[in-house]
Tab-separated table of C-alpha atoms in Angstrom:
chain	number	residue	atom	x	y	z
A	1	GLN	CA	0.300	0.137	0.381
A	2	VAL	CA	1.117	3.514	-0.389
A	3	GLN	CA	3.429	4.355	2.701
A	4	LEU	CA	6.002	7.555	3.931
A	5	VAL	CA	8.059	6.782	6.950
A	6	GLU	CA	9.936	9.214	8.579
A	7	SER	CA	13.280	9.444	10.052
A	8	GLY	CA	16.051	11.166	11.270
A	9	GLY	CA	14.011	13.290	14.276
A	10	GLY	CA	16.039	13.769	17.863
A	11	VAL	CA	16.894	16.083	20.200
A	12	VAL	CA	19.171	19.101	19.555
A	13	GLN	CA	20.448	21.847	21.150
A	14	ALA	CA	19.606	25.184	19.413
A	15	GLY	CA	21.967	26.519	16.281
A	16	ARG	CA	21.963	22.880	15.441
A	17	SER	CA	21.389	20.945	12.299
A	18	LEU	CA	19.035	18.077	11.562
A	19	ARG	CA	18.423	16.329	8.409
A	20	LEU	CA	14.494	14.833	8.363
A	21	SER	CA	14.310	11.849	5.953
A	22	CYS	CA	11.157	9.929	3.869
A	23	VAL	CA	10.692	7.040	2.330
A	24	ALA	CA	8.065	6.272	-0.726
A	25	SER	CA	6.917	3.346	-1.183
A	26	GLY	CA	3.856	1.883	-2.821
A	27	PHE	CA	3.177	4.208	-5.661
A	28	THR	CA	5.722	6.081	-8.469
A	29	PHE	CA	7.386	8.642	-5.910
A	30	SER	CA	9.073	10.018	-9.673
A	31	SER	CA	5.126	10.663	-10.225
A	32	TYR	CA	4.887	13.224	-7.552
A	33	GLY	CA	5.505	16.214	-5.900
A	34	ILE	CA	5.867	16.048	-1.493
A	35	ASN	CA	5.601	18.223	1.424
A	36	TRP	CA	7.275	18.913	4.460
A	37	VAL	CA	4.059	19.535	7.533
A	38	ARG	CA	4.718	20.051	11.450
A	39	GLN	CA	3.190	20.553	14.314
A	40	ALA	CA	4.062	21.915	17.368
A	41	PRO	CA	3.296	20.618	21.159
A	42	GLY	CA	-0.278	21.141	21.427
A	43	LYS	CA	-0.912	23.296	18.377
A	44	GLY	CA	-1.942	23.365	14.502
A	45	LEU	CA	-1.414	22.551	11.321
A	46	GLU	CA	1.965	24.605	9.331
A	47	TRP	CA	2.957	23.716	6.112
A	48	VAL	CA	6.588	24.203	5.520
A	49	ALA	CA	7.817	23.057	2.235
A	50	ASP	CA	7.305	21.172	-0.759
A	51	ILE	CA	9.551	19.721	-3.743
A	52	SER	CA	8.354	18.769	-7.824
A	53	TYR	CA	8.077	15.732	-8.592
A	54	ASP	CA	11.124	15.938	-9.890
A	55	GLY	CA	13.640	18.446	-8.373
A	56	SER	CA	13.737	21.596	-9.949
A	57	ASN	CA	10.652	23.368	-7.622
A	58	GLN	CA	11.070	24.429	-3.992
A	59	HIS	CA	8.925	26.324	-2.273
A	60	TYR	CA	8.646	27.139	1.525
A	61	ALA	CA	7.560	28.799	4.575
A	62	ASP	CA	8.677	32.304	5.649
A	63	SER	CA	9.683	30.989	9.311
A	64	VAL	CA	11.907	28.038	7.601
A	65	LYS	CA	13.332	29.730	4.104
A	66	GLY	CA	17.063	30.690	3.986
A	67	ARG	CA	17.480	28.465	7.090
A	68	PHE	CA	15.237	24.985	5.687
A	69	THR	CA	16.238	22.966	2.040
A	70	ILE	CA	13.856	20.420	0.952
A	71	SER	CA	15.959	17.734	-1.872
A	72	ARG	CA	14.452	14.347	-3.151
A	73	ASP	CA	16.899	11.351	-4.099
A	74	ASN	CA	13.642	10.257	-6.824
A	75	PRO	CA	15.711	6.627	-7.197
A	76	LYS	CA	16.006	5.879	-3.872
A	77	LYS	CA	12.439	7.220	-3.018
A	78	THR	CA	14.247	8.827	-1.010
A	79	LEU	CA	12.124	12.548	0.486
A	80	TYR	CA	15.110	14.928	2.535
A	81	LEU	CA	14.870	17.452	5.148
A	82	GLN	CA	17.782	19.869	5.490
A	83	MET	CA	17.024	22.192	8.745
A	84	ASN	CA	20.340	24.272	9.909
A	85	SER	CA	19.791	27.224	12.819
A	86	LEU	CA	17.582	25.554	14.866
A	87	SER	CA	15.637	27.658	17.137
A	88	ALA	CA	12.994	26.031	20.250
A	89	GLU	CA	10.569	27.657	18.001
A	90	ASP	CA	11.139	24.294	14.954
A	91	THR	CA	10.187	22.102	17.603
A	92	ALA	CA	7.173	20.368	16.141
A	93	VAL	CA	5.864	16.596	14.873
A	94	TYR	CA	7.217	17.039	11.249
A	95	TYR	CA	5.217	15.047	8.410
A	96	CYS	CA	6.215	14.530	5.188
A	97	THR	CA	2.915	14.005	2.761
A	98	ARG	CA	2.281	12.984	-1.162
A	99	ASP	CA	0.160	15.074	-2.892
A	100	SER	CA	-3.673	13.301	-3.829
A	101	ILE	CA	-2.670	13.344	-7.272
A	102	ALA	CA	0.063	13.554	-9.433
A	103	VAL	CA	-0.720	16.435	-11.696
A	104	ARG	CA	-2.308	18.477	-9.478
A	105	PRO	CA	-0.491	19.988	-6.212
A	106	GLY	CA	-1.678	21.302	-3.575
A	107	TRP	CA	-3.978	19.313	-1.084
A	108	PHE	CA	-2.008	15.994	0.686
A	109	ASP	CA	-2.915	12.584	1.183
A	110	PRO	CA	-1.485	10.463	2.214
A	111	TRP	CA	0.946	11.609	5.460
A	112	GLY	CA	3.458	9.571	6.912
A	113	GLN	CA	3.475	9.033	11.033
A	114	GLY	CA	5.336	12.026	11.413
A	115	THR	CA	9.304	12.534	13.473
A	116	LEU	CA	9.356	14.676	16.839
A	117	VAL	CA	12.077	16.880	15.711
A	118	SER	CA	13.309	18.601	19.406
A	119	VAL	CA	15.352	21.758	20.296
A	120	SER	CA	16.778	22.274	23.353
A	121	SER	CA	18.572	25.634	24.857
B	1	ASP	CA	0.122	34.595	3.163
B	2	ILE	CA	-3.927	34.257	3.087
B	3	GLN	CA	-4.457	33.874	6.729
B	4	MET	CA	-7.240	31.397	7.337
B	5	THR	CA	-9.874	30.970	10.510
B	6	GLN	CA	-11.940	28.534	11.913
B	7	SER	CA	-14.493	28.862	14.137
B	8	PRO	CA	-15.893	27.787	16.671
B	9	SER	CA	-12.529	26.495	18.066
B	10	THR	CA	-14.632	23.987	20.022
B	11	LEU	CA	-17.546	22.328	19.684
B	12	SER	CA	-19.139	20.141	22.103
B	13	ALA	CA	-22.102	18.296	20.005
B	14	SER	CA	-24.246	14.200	20.506
B	15	VAL	CA	-24.151	11.312	18.547
B	16	GLY	CA	-26.855	11.595	14.971
B	17	ASP	CA	-26.744	15.425	15.425
B	18	ARG	CA	-25.565	17.672	12.322
B	19	VAL	CA	-22.728	19.892	13.000
B	20	THR	CA	-21.047	22.456	10.668
B	21	ILE	CA	-18.218	24.058	11.165
B	22	THR	CA	-17.162	27.436	9.209
B	23	CYS	CA	-13.723	28.052	7.091
B	24	ARG	CA	-12.907	31.462	6.003
B	25	ALA	CA	-9.850	33.388	3.869
B	26	SER	CA	-8.710	36.758	3.875
B	27	GLN	CA	-9.139	36.060	0.564
B	28	SER	CA	-10.750	34.908	-2.671
B	29	ILE	CA	-9.345	31.366	-2.972
B	30	SER	CA	-12.421	30.782	-5.136
B	31	SER	CA	-12.518	27.018	-4.492
B	32	TRP	CA	-9.028	25.357	-3.768
B	33	LEU	CA	-10.207	24.622	-0.425
B	34	ALA	CA	-9.199	21.017	1.496
B	35	TRP	CA	-10.599	19.520	4.707
B	36	TYR	CA	-8.949	17.138	7.395
B	37	GLN	CA	-9.475	14.842	10.077
B	38	GLN	CA	-6.959	15.120	13.027
B	39	LYS	CA	-7.322	12.016	15.587
B	40	PRO	CA	-5.284	12.308	18.358
B	41	GLY	CA	-2.026	10.738	18.633
B	42	LYS	CA	-2.336	10.257	14.450
B	43	ALA	CA	-1.730	11.760	11.845
B	44	PRO	CA	-4.077	14.106	9.675
B	45	ASN	CA	-6.082	12.465	7.646
B	46	LEU	CA	-8.076	13.565	3.920
B	47	LEU	CA	-11.682	14.043	4.214
B	48	ILE	CA	-12.710	16.676	1.118
B	49	TYR	CA	-10.614	18.669	-1.681
B	50	ASP	CA	-11.342	21.171	-4.311
B	51	ALA	CA	-13.732	22.878	-1.116
B	52	SER	CA	-16.593	19.685	-1.990
B	53	THR	CA	-15.486	16.642	-3.786
B	54	LEU	CA	-15.653	13.803	-1.517
B	55	GLU	CA	-12.580	11.769	-0.942
B	56	SER	CA	-12.812	7.993	-1.500
B	57	GLY	CA	-13.487	6.267	0.821
B	58	VAL	CA	-14.780	8.289	3.439
B	59	PRO	CA	-18.002	8.726	4.950
B	60	SER	CA	-21.160	10.527	2.459
B	61	ARG	CA	-22.015	12.013	6.167
B	62	PHE	CA	-19.174	14.939	5.624
B	63	SER	CA	-19.834	16.732	3.212
B	64	GLY	CA	-17.946	20.055	2.027
B	65	SER	CA	-19.507	23.540	0.250
B	66	GLY	CA	-18.647	27.226	-0.019
B	67	SER	CA	-16.575	29.476	-2.845
B	68	GLU	CA	-13.909	32.879	-2.569
B	69	THR	CA	-13.942	33.225	1.364
B	70	GLU	CA	-16.927	30.899	3.111
B	71	PHE	CA	-16.002	27.833	3.052
B	72	THR	CA	-18.654	25.009	5.794
B	73	LEU	CA	-17.094	21.333	6.568
B	74	THR	CA	-20.640	20.243	7.279
B	75	ILE	CA	-21.000	16.452	9.043
B	76	SER	CA	-25.453	14.926	8.277
B	77	SER	CA	-25.345	13.088	11.444
B	78	LEU	CA	-22.708	12.613	14.062
B	79	GLN	CA	-20.335	9.563	14.816
B	80	PRO	CA	-19.008	8.483	18.091
B	81	ASP	CA	-15.817	7.981	15.291
B	82	ASP	CA	-16.169	11.931	14.318
B	83	LEU	CA	-13.989	12.581	17.997
B	84	ALA	CA	-10.853	14.650	15.985
B	85	THR	CA	-9.905	18.488	15.253
B	86	TYR	CA	-10.668	19.339	12.000
B	87	TYR	CA	-8.696	21.472	9.180
B	88	CYS	CA	-9.041	23.335	6.373
B	89	GLN	CA	-6.323	24.619	4.105
B	90	GLN	CA	-6.624	26.277	1.373
B	91	TYR	CA	-3.883	26.124	-1.766
B	92	ASN	CA	-4.540	28.524	-3.571
B	93	SER	CA	-1.346	30.423	-3.376
B	94	TYR	CA	2.107	29.750	-1.746
B	95	PRO	CA	2.424	29.577	1.845
B	96	TYR	CA	-0.665	26.806	1.886
B	97	THR	CA	-1.503	27.764	4.591
B	98	PHE	CA	-4.127	26.078	7.710
B	99	GLY	CA	-6.924	27.303	9.360
B	100	GLN	CA	-6.367	26.309	13.249
B	101	GLY	CA	-8.187	23.947	13.276
B	102	THR	CA	-11.266	23.022	15.145
B	103	LYS	CA	-12.036	20.127	17.676
B	104	LEU	CA	-15.332	18.210	17.707
B	105	GLU	CA	-16.034	17.041	21.157
B	106	ILE	CA	-18.973	14.375	21.870
B	107	LYS	CA	-21.362	15.113	24.637
């Protein structure tokens, strides 16, 4: 079945870096745009970034622009999120989620189970 | 950025009730709106896209309507399994944005 599995979360000191990964299975990874969405503890959902099916286009939320970089390796069916200059405000569960339809980015299905990033000061 | 505002923030209703959640956009987003359900401790789940198209496998008691700046999610007959937080999301333009969520409690 279609599945996304995130990894790489953990506890990191403020100012340091972390890289998240998301491995896909059950669909043609290279045909779909993929997104990162995060959720701070007890808070709502915040879209973080997306990348087009071929990696040629990326978009970012203002809150992470210049600090986070989204990338993908299609042969490995893997999405990445490089997070630099982390602060306490970046503490959240990070979800990997696919554009629901290959030719129409915008809404998301399915979602991974999430990976927790905790930034300590 | 387009701001999405949901109301109410919390809603308490009984099994069998008709429930309506509203989502307002700070500018027109045509019909580029999705609704998600998030149960406690779980990832969100897509319910509706393009404002009113029901995702495959989602129970027919869920429906969506609206366009431009005002949208609604309706549950026609509330079930115990509907205990969750519901989010709207616009995909008219980047950055994509979510509403703050509506927590639905069962009386």
